[in-house]
Amino acid sequence: MKISYKRRCIQVTAAVLYNCNFKGFADGHIYRGDSKGVCVPGLNCYSCPGAVGACPLGSLQGGLLSAGNRIPYYVLGTILLFGLMLGRFICGFLCPFGLVQDLLSKIPVKKIKKNKVTRVLSYLKYAILAVFVIFIPLAFKYPGFCKLICPAGTLEGGIPLLIKNESLRSMIGFLFSWKCGVLVIILVMCTFCHRAFCRFLCPLGALYSLFNPISVYGIRVDESKCIGCGKCVRECKMDVKKVCDRECIQCGKCVEGCPKQAIKYGLHK
Amino acid sequence: MRKLVAKIIMLIIAAALLTVGLKTGGFKDVKNRAAMVCFECIGIG
């Protein structure tokens, strides 16, 4: 079975598992059970009517909002553990918004290929992490990324809840228009540029990228088989300089493309 | 070897953070927050 097919199956399974409160989609109310205390690895809004787990980014910002009282050790430990175990394998396989982006990139339009500009733009997500996820919640006491940028919140939470819930619909204002505008821009970007949100904007990807080269599980290169042809980097649509650097989402394109089968998934020593 | 040591140290830190977090009510904090509709997240807050 091809890796790309296996990956799609895992992505769909993860998205369904994170959002298996199907009743919520029908009645417009969110799930309130105990599993909401567990962070899922990918970007998945906990205000999605189907969500049965918590979003790590939303939980981190929420924890930082009340950091005067208590440091969010639990969320920090969870993110550190996810990052150390899997790195950006999570972006490639376990993120529902990653799946949305992959499906958008299937639309047959002329794509913007990776270049020097996209490589520079890939640093933007670290600025977004620092400003919107850490600084704004600490200084201004609101979840900057969730409130002003997060497209998953609008797509998975806002739109389904507002369709079904009349009382929430009456509260729509400028912020919702802003968030819908941001969502549309991001979806259009992802249509023309592969995984644009992951590459340029996602602060969760930025966090996981720090662990990518040292994650326990992931893609590894067998140096004894590698002939240095560079096909892996040329075939990759992300802004990688080498296999499994900070930009690699471990999608497996390089594993399929390597002429010497020198790249494999496995445990890093 | 250095990578392995760094990995082990960070795994220990992650486990310690999780343990401290669980003992100080981190799970409950996350659950309470995630069990309410986040108005900022959905764009009406």
PDB file of N, CA, C and O in Angstrom, chain A residues 102-151:
ATOM      1  N   ASP A 102      -4.512  19.599   2.555  1.00  0.00           N
ATOM      2  CA  ASP A 102      -4.125  18.604   1.545  1.00  0.00           C
ATOM      3  C   ASP A 102      -5.222  18.450   0.492  1.00  0.00           C
ATOM      4  O   ASP A 102      -4.941  18.307  -0.694  1.00  0.00           O
ATOM      5  N   LEU A 103      -6.484  18.458   0.943  1.00  0.00           N
ATOM      6  CA  LEU A 103      -7.592  18.319  -0.001  1.00  0.00           C
ATOM      7  C   LEU A 103      -7.690  19.549  -0.906  1.00  0.00           C
ATOM      8  O   LEU A 103      -7.938  19.424  -2.099  1.00  0.00           O
ATOM      9  N   LEU A 104      -7.449  20.727  -0.326  1.00  0.00           N
ATOM     10  CA  LEU A 104      -7.491  21.958  -1.142  1.00  0.00           C
ATOM     11  C   LEU A 104      -6.393  21.954  -2.199  1.00  0.00           C
ATOM     12  O   LEU A 104      -6.588  22.442  -3.310  1.00  0.00           O
ATOM     13  N   SER A 105      -5.249  21.392  -1.834  1.00  0.00           N
ATOM     14  CA  SER A 105      -4.144  21.409  -2.808  1.00  0.00           C
ATOM     15  C   SER A 105      -4.385  20.407  -3.948  1.00  0.00           C
ATOM     16  O   SER A 105      -3.649  20.398  -4.922  1.00  0.00           O
ATOM     17  N   LYS A 106      -5.439  19.597  -3.833  1.00  0.00           N
ATOM     18  CA  LYS A 106      -5.807  18.688  -4.936  1.00  0.00           C
ATOM     19  C   LYS A 106      -6.541  19.439  -6.056  1.00  0.00           C
ATOM     20  O   LYS A 106      -6.690  18.930  -7.159  1.00  0.00           O
ATOM     21  N   ILE A 107      -7.061  20.648  -5.734  1.00  0.00           N
ATOM     22  CA  ILE A 107      -7.781  21.424  -6.753  1.00  0.00           C
ATOM     23  C   ILE A 107      -6.801  21.785  -7.870  1.00  0.00           C
ATOM     24  O   ILE A 107      -5.725  22.345  -7.611  1.00  0.00           O
ATOM     25  N   PRO A 108      -7.159  21.426  -9.108  1.00  0.00           N
ATOM     26  CA  PRO A 108      -6.196  21.610 -10.212  1.00  0.00           C
ATOM     27  C   PRO A 108      -6.077  23.062 -10.686  1.00  0.00           C
ATOM     28  O   PRO A 108      -6.700  23.461 -11.655  1.00  0.00           O
ATOM     29  N   VAL A 109      -5.284  23.835  -9.959  1.00  0.00           N
ATOM     30  CA  VAL A 109      -4.959  25.206 -10.396  1.00  0.00           C
ATOM     31  C   VAL A 109      -3.432  25.319 -10.404  1.00  0.00           C
ATOM     32  O   VAL A 109      -2.750  24.475  -9.829  1.00  0.00           O
ATOM     33  N   LYS A 110      -2.938  26.356 -11.052  1.00  0.00           N
ATOM     34  CA  LYS A 110      -1.479  26.536 -11.110  1.00  0.00           C
ATOM     35  C   LYS A 110      -0.943  26.814  -9.697  1.00  0.00           C
ATOM     36  O   LYS A 110      -1.438  27.697  -9.005  1.00  0.00           O
ATOM     37  N   LYS A 111       0.016  26.025  -9.265  1.00  0.00           N
ATOM     38  CA  LYS A 111       0.512  26.145  -7.884  1.00  0.00           C
ATOM     39  C   LYS A 111       1.769  27.023  -7.805  1.00  0.00           C
ATOM     40  O   LYS A 111       2.589  27.024  -8.736  1.00  0.00           O
ATOM     41  N   ILE A 112       1.886  27.692  -6.674  1.00  0.00           N
ATOM     42  CA  ILE A 112       3.116  28.451  -6.406  1.00  0.00           C
ATOM     43  C   ILE A 112       4.118  27.459  -5.820  1.00  0.00           C
ATOM     44  O   ILE A 112       3.862  26.851  -4.776  1.00  0.00           O
ATOM     45  N   LYS A 113       5.234  27.276  -6.520  1.00  0.00           N
ATOM     46  CA  LYS A 113       6.227  26.310  -6.028  1.00  0.00           C
ATOM     47  C   LYS A 113       7.101  26.943  -4.948  1.00  0.00           C
ATOM     48  O   LYS A 113       7.177  28.161  -4.833  1.00  0.00           O
ATOM     49  N   LYS A 114       7.770  26.082  -4.184  1.00  0.00           N
ATOM     50  CA  LYS A 114       8.641  26.622  -3.132  1.00  0.00           C
ATOM     51  C   LYS A 114       9.793  27.397  -3.771  1.00  0.00           C
ATOM     52  O   LYS A 114      10.305  27.019  -4.825  1.00  0.00           O
ATOM     53  N   ASN A 115      10.135  28.487  -3.110  1.00  0.00           N
ATOM     54  CA  ASN A 115      11.220  29.340  -3.618  1.00  0.00           C
ATOM     55  C   ASN A 115      11.836  30.091  -2.432  1.00  0.00           C
ATOM     56  O   ASN A 115      11.483  29.820  -1.282  1.00  0.00           O
ATOM     57  N   LYS A 116      12.702  31.035  -2.729  1.00  0.00           N
ATOM     58  CA  LYS A 116      13.386  31.758  -1.636  1.00  0.00           C
ATOM     59  C   LYS A 116      12.383  32.529  -0.770  1.00  0.00           C
ATOM     60  O   LYS A 116      12.537  32.624   0.445  1.00  0.00           O
ATOM     61  N   VAL A 117      11.357  33.095  -1.427  1.00  0.00           N
ATOM     62  CA  VAL A 117      10.371  33.893  -0.680  1.00  0.00           C
ATOM     63  C   VAL A 117       9.596  32.989   0.294  1.00  0.00           C
ATOM     64  O   VAL A 117       9.407  33.331   1.458  1.00  0.00           O
ATOM     65  N   THR A 118       9.161  31.808  -0.184  1.00  0.00           N
ATOM     66  CA  THR A 118       8.396  30.918   0.706  1.00  0.00           C
ATOM     67  C   THR A 118       9.292  30.431   1.852  1.00  0.00           C
ATOM     68  O   THR A 118       8.828  30.226   2.964  1.00  0.00           O
ATOM     69  N   ARG A 119      10.551  30.264   1.566  1.00  0.00           N
ATOM     70  CA  ARG A 119      11.493  29.840   2.617  1.00  0.00           C
ATOM     71  C   ARG A 119      11.587  30.924   3.709  1.00  0.00           C
ATOM     72  O   ARG A 119      11.565  30.609   4.893  1.00  0.00           O
ATOM     73  N   VAL A 120      11.659  32.179   3.278  1.00  0.00           N
ATOM     74  CA  VAL A 120      11.710  33.272   4.259  1.00  0.00           C
ATOM     75  C   VAL A 120      10.382  33.351   5.020  1.00  0.00           C
ATOM     76  O   VAL A 120      10.355  33.495   6.243  1.00  0.00           O
ATOM     77  N   LEU A 121       9.281  33.216   4.265  1.00  0.00           N
ATOM     78  CA  LEU A 121       7.958  33.293   4.907  1.00  0.00           C
ATOM     79  C   LEU A 121       7.747  32.182   5.936  1.00  0.00           C
ATOM     80  O   LEU A 121       6.942  32.329   6.849  1.00  0.00           O
ATOM     81  N   SER A 122       8.471  31.074   5.798  1.00  0.00           N
ATOM     82  CA  SER A 122       8.294  29.954   6.727  1.00  0.00           C
ATOM     83  C   SER A 122       8.727  30.327   8.154  1.00  0.00           C
ATOM     84  O   SER A 122       8.386  29.627   9.104  1.00  0.00           O
ATOM     85  N   TYR A 123       9.457  31.451   8.289  1.00  0.00           N
ATOM     86  CA  TYR A 123       9.835  31.903   9.637  1.00  0.00           C
ATOM     87  C   TYR A 123       8.716  32.699  10.314  1.00  0.00           C
ATOM     88  O   TYR A 123       8.762  32.928  11.518  1.00  0.00           O
ATOM     89  N   LEU A 124       7.723  33.099   9.510  1.00  0.00           N
ATOM     90  CA  LEU A 124       6.633  33.920  10.043  1.00  0.00           C
ATOM     91  C   LEU A 124       5.882  33.209  11.172  1.00  0.00           C
ATOM     92  O   LEU A 124       5.428  33.835  12.128  1.00  0.00           O
ATOM     93  N   LYS A 125       5.766  31.895  11.063  1.00  0.00           N
ATOM     94  CA  LYS A 125       4.996  31.156  12.085  1.00  0.00           C
ATOM     95  C   LYS A 125       5.637  31.268  13.484  1.00  0.00           C
ATOM     96  O   LYS A 125       4.928  31.206  14.486  1.00  0.00           O
ATOM     97  N   TYR A 126       6.950  31.469  13.532  1.00  0.00           N
ATOM     98  CA  TYR A 126       7.606  31.621  14.834  1.00  0.00           C
ATOM     99  C   TYR A 126       7.243  32.978  15.452  1.00  0.00           C
ATOM    100  O   TYR A 126       7.073  33.086  16.662  1.00  0.00           O
ATOM    101  N   ALA A 127       7.103  33.996  14.582  1.00  0.00           N
ATOM    102  CA  ALA A 127       6.686  35.319  15.065  1.00  0.00           C
ATOM    103  C   ALA A 127       5.242  35.235  15.561  1.00  0.00           C
ATOM    104  O   ALA A 127       4.906  35.807  16.604  1.00  0.00           O
ATOM    105  N   ILE A 128       4.396  34.503  14.834  1.00  0.00           N
ATOM    106  CA  ILE A 128       2.994  34.351  15.244  1.00  0.00           C
ATOM    107  C   ILE A 128       2.920  33.613  16.579  1.00  0.00           C
ATOM    108  O   ILE A 128       2.148  33.977  17.471  1.00  0.00           O
ATOM    109  N   LEU A 129       3.752  32.592  16.739  1.00  0.00           N
ATOM    110  CA  LEU A 129       3.805  31.861  18.012  1.00  0.00           C
ATOM    111  C   LEU A 129       4.181  32.812  19.161  1.00  0.00           C
ATOM    112  O   LEU A 129       3.516  32.836  20.205  1.00  0.00           O
ATOM    113  N   ALA A 130       5.226  33.604  18.936  1.00  0.00           N
ATOM    114  CA  ALA A 130       5.708  34.491  20.001  1.00  0.00           C
ATOM    115  C   ALA A 130       4.700  35.591  20.329  1.00  0.00           C
ATOM    116  O   ALA A 130       4.431  35.863  21.498  1.00  0.00           O
ATOM    117  N   VAL A 131       4.116  36.202  19.284  1.00  0.00           N
ATOM    118  CA  VAL A 131       3.244  37.365  19.515  1.00  0.00           C
ATOM    119  C   VAL A 131       1.817  36.942  19.889  1.00  0.00           C
ATOM    120  O   VAL A 131       1.292  37.344  20.929  1.00  0.00           O
ATOM    121  N   PHE A 132       1.198  36.116  19.054  1.00  0.00           N
ATOM    122  CA  PHE A 132      -0.236  35.836  19.227  1.00  0.00           C
ATOM    123  C   PHE A 132      -0.533  34.737  20.252  1.00  0.00           C
ATOM    124  O   PHE A 132      -1.592  34.733  20.855  1.00  0.00           O
ATOM    125  N   VAL A 133       0.399  33.792  20.402  1.00  0.00           N
ATOM    126  CA  VAL A 133       0.124  32.677  21.325  1.00  0.00           C
ATOM    127  C   VAL A 133       0.710  32.935  22.718  1.00  0.00           C
ATOM    128  O   VAL A 133       0.139  32.501  23.711  1.00  0.00           O
ATOM    129  N   ILE A 134       1.838  33.661  22.768  1.00  0.00           N
ATOM    130  CA  ILE A 134       2.476  33.855  24.077  1.00  0.00           C
ATOM    131  C   ILE A 134       2.304  35.301  24.592  1.00  0.00           C
ATOM    132  O   ILE A 134       1.768  35.508  25.681  1.00  0.00           O
ATOM    133  N   PHE A 135       2.731  36.285  23.779  1.00  0.00           N
ATOM    134  CA  PHE A 135       2.741  37.666  24.278  1.00  0.00           C
ATOM    135  C   PHE A 135       1.333  38.229  24.524  1.00  0.00           C
ATOM    136  O   PHE A 135       1.046  38.733  25.614  1.00  0.00           O
ATOM    137  N   ILE A 136       0.460  38.115  23.541  1.00  0.00           N
ATOM    138  CA  ILE A 136      -0.883  38.716  23.684  1.00  0.00           C
ATOM    139  C   ILE A 136      -1.656  38.105  24.858  1.00  0.00           C
ATOM    140  O   ILE A 136      -2.205  38.842  25.685  1.00  0.00           O
ATOM    141  N   PRO A 137      -1.706  36.771  25.006  1.00  0.00           N
ATOM    142  CA  PRO A 137      -2.414  36.240  26.182  1.00  0.00           C
ATOM    143  C   PRO A 137      -1.821  36.708  27.509  1.00  0.00           C
ATOM    144  O   PRO A 137      -2.559  37.001  28.444  1.00  0.00           O
ATOM    145  N   LEU A 138      -0.498  36.818  27.572  1.00  0.00           N
ATOM    146  CA  LEU A 138       0.131  37.248  28.828  1.00  0.00           C
ATOM    147  C   LEU A 138      -0.095  38.740  29.094  1.00  0.00           C
ATOM    148  O   LEU A 138      -0.409  39.138  30.209  1.00  0.00           O
ATOM    149  N   ALA A 139       0.039  39.564  28.039  1.00  0.00           N
ATOM    150  CA  ALA A 139      -0.013  41.014  28.239  1.00  0.00           C
ATOM    151  C   ALA A 139      -1.430  41.571  28.176  1.00  0.00           C
ATOM    152  O   ALA A 139      -1.777  42.471  28.931  1.00  0.00           O
ATOM    153  N   PHE A 140      -2.238  41.069  27.258  1.00  0.00           N
ATOM    154  CA  PHE A 140      -3.563  41.680  27.055  1.00  0.00           C
ATOM    155  C   PHE A 140      -4.718  40.789  27.513  1.00  0.00           C
ATOM    156  O   PHE A 140      -5.887  41.157  27.385  1.00  0.00           O
ATOM    157  N   LYS A 141      -4.383  39.613  27.999  1.00  0.00           N
ATOM    158  CA  LYS A 141      -5.383  38.710  28.597  1.00  0.00           C
ATOM    159  C   LYS A 141      -6.502  38.298  27.632  1.00  0.00           C
ATOM    160  O   LYS A 141      -7.670  38.271  27.989  1.00  0.00           O
ATOM    161  N   TYR A 142      -6.150  38.045  26.386  1.00  0.00           N
ATOM    162  CA  TYR A 142      -7.096  37.374  25.486  1.00  0.00           C
ATOM    163  C   TYR A 142      -6.313  36.453  24.558  1.00  0.00           C
ATOM    164  O   TYR A 142      -5.141  36.693  24.289  1.00  0.00           O
ATOM    165  N   PRO A 143      -6.952  35.377  24.089  1.00  0.00           N
ATOM    166  CA  PRO A 143      -6.227  34.405  23.248  1.00  0.00           C
ATOM    167  C   PRO A 143      -6.037  34.940  21.829  1.00  0.00           C
ATOM    168  O   PRO A 143      -6.889  34.753  20.967  1.00  0.00           O
ATOM    169  N   GLY A 144      -4.903  35.620  21.627  1.00  0.00           N
ATOM    170  CA  GLY A 144      -4.654  36.342  20.376  1.00  0.00           C
ATOM    171  C   GLY A 144      -4.806  35.504  19.123  1.00  0.00           C
ATOM    172  O   GLY A 144      -5.465  35.917  18.167  1.00  0.00           O
ATOM    173  N   PHE A 145      -4.221  34.314  19.120  1.00  0.00           N
ATOM    174  CA  PHE A 145      -4.281  33.494  17.910  1.00  0.00           C
ATOM    175  C   PHE A 145      -5.704  33.000  17.664  1.00  0.00           C
ATOM    176  O   PHE A 145      -6.219  33.092  16.550  1.00  0.00           O
ATOM    177  N   CYS A 146      -6.344  32.463  18.702  1.00  0.00           N
ATOM    178  CA  CYS A 146      -7.720  31.955  18.559  1.00  0.00           C
ATOM    179  C   CYS A 146      -8.653  33.062  18.095  1.00  0.00           C
ATOM    180  O   CYS A 146      -9.494  32.861  17.226  1.00  0.00           O
ATOM    181  N   LYS A 147      -8.507  34.228  18.690  1.00  0.00           N
ATOM    182  CA  LYS A 147      -9.456  35.313  18.428  1.00  0.00           C
ATOM    183  C   LYS A 147      -9.260  35.958  17.060  1.00  0.00           C
ATOM    184  O   LYS A 147     -10.231  36.262  16.379  1.00  0.00           O
ATOM    185  N   LEU A 148      -8.010  36.137  16.655  1.00  0.00           N
ATOM    186  CA  LEU A 148      -7.759  36.942  15.461  1.00  0.00           C
ATOM    187  C   LEU A 148      -7.364  36.151  14.224  1.00  0.00           C
ATOM    188  O   LEU A 148      -7.537  36.624  13.105  1.00  0.00           O
ATOM    189  N   ILE A 149      -6.825  34.956  14.400  1.00  0.00           N
ATOM    190  CA  ILE A 149      -6.301  34.236  13.226  1.00  0.00           C
ATOM    191  C   ILE A 149      -6.928  32.858  13.024  1.00  0.00           C
ATOM    192  O   ILE A 149      -7.346  32.533  11.905  1.00  0.00           O
ATOM    193  N   CYS A 150      -7.021  32.045  14.043  1.00  0.00           N
ATOM    194  CA  CYS A 150      -7.244  30.602  13.873  1.00  0.00           C
ATOM    195  C   CYS A 150      -8.369  30.246  12.875  1.00  0.00           C
ATOM    196  O   CYS A 150      -9.555  30.462  13.157  1.00  0.00           O
ATOM    197  N   PRO A 151      -8.001  29.684  11.732  1.00  0.00           N
ATOM    198  CA  PRO A 151      -9.024  29.320  10.745  1.00  0.00           C
ATOM    199  C   PRO A 151      -9.791  28.057  11.155  1.00  0.00           C
ATOM    200  O   PRO A 151     -10.933  27.874  10.765  1.00  0.00           O
TER     201      PRO A 151
END
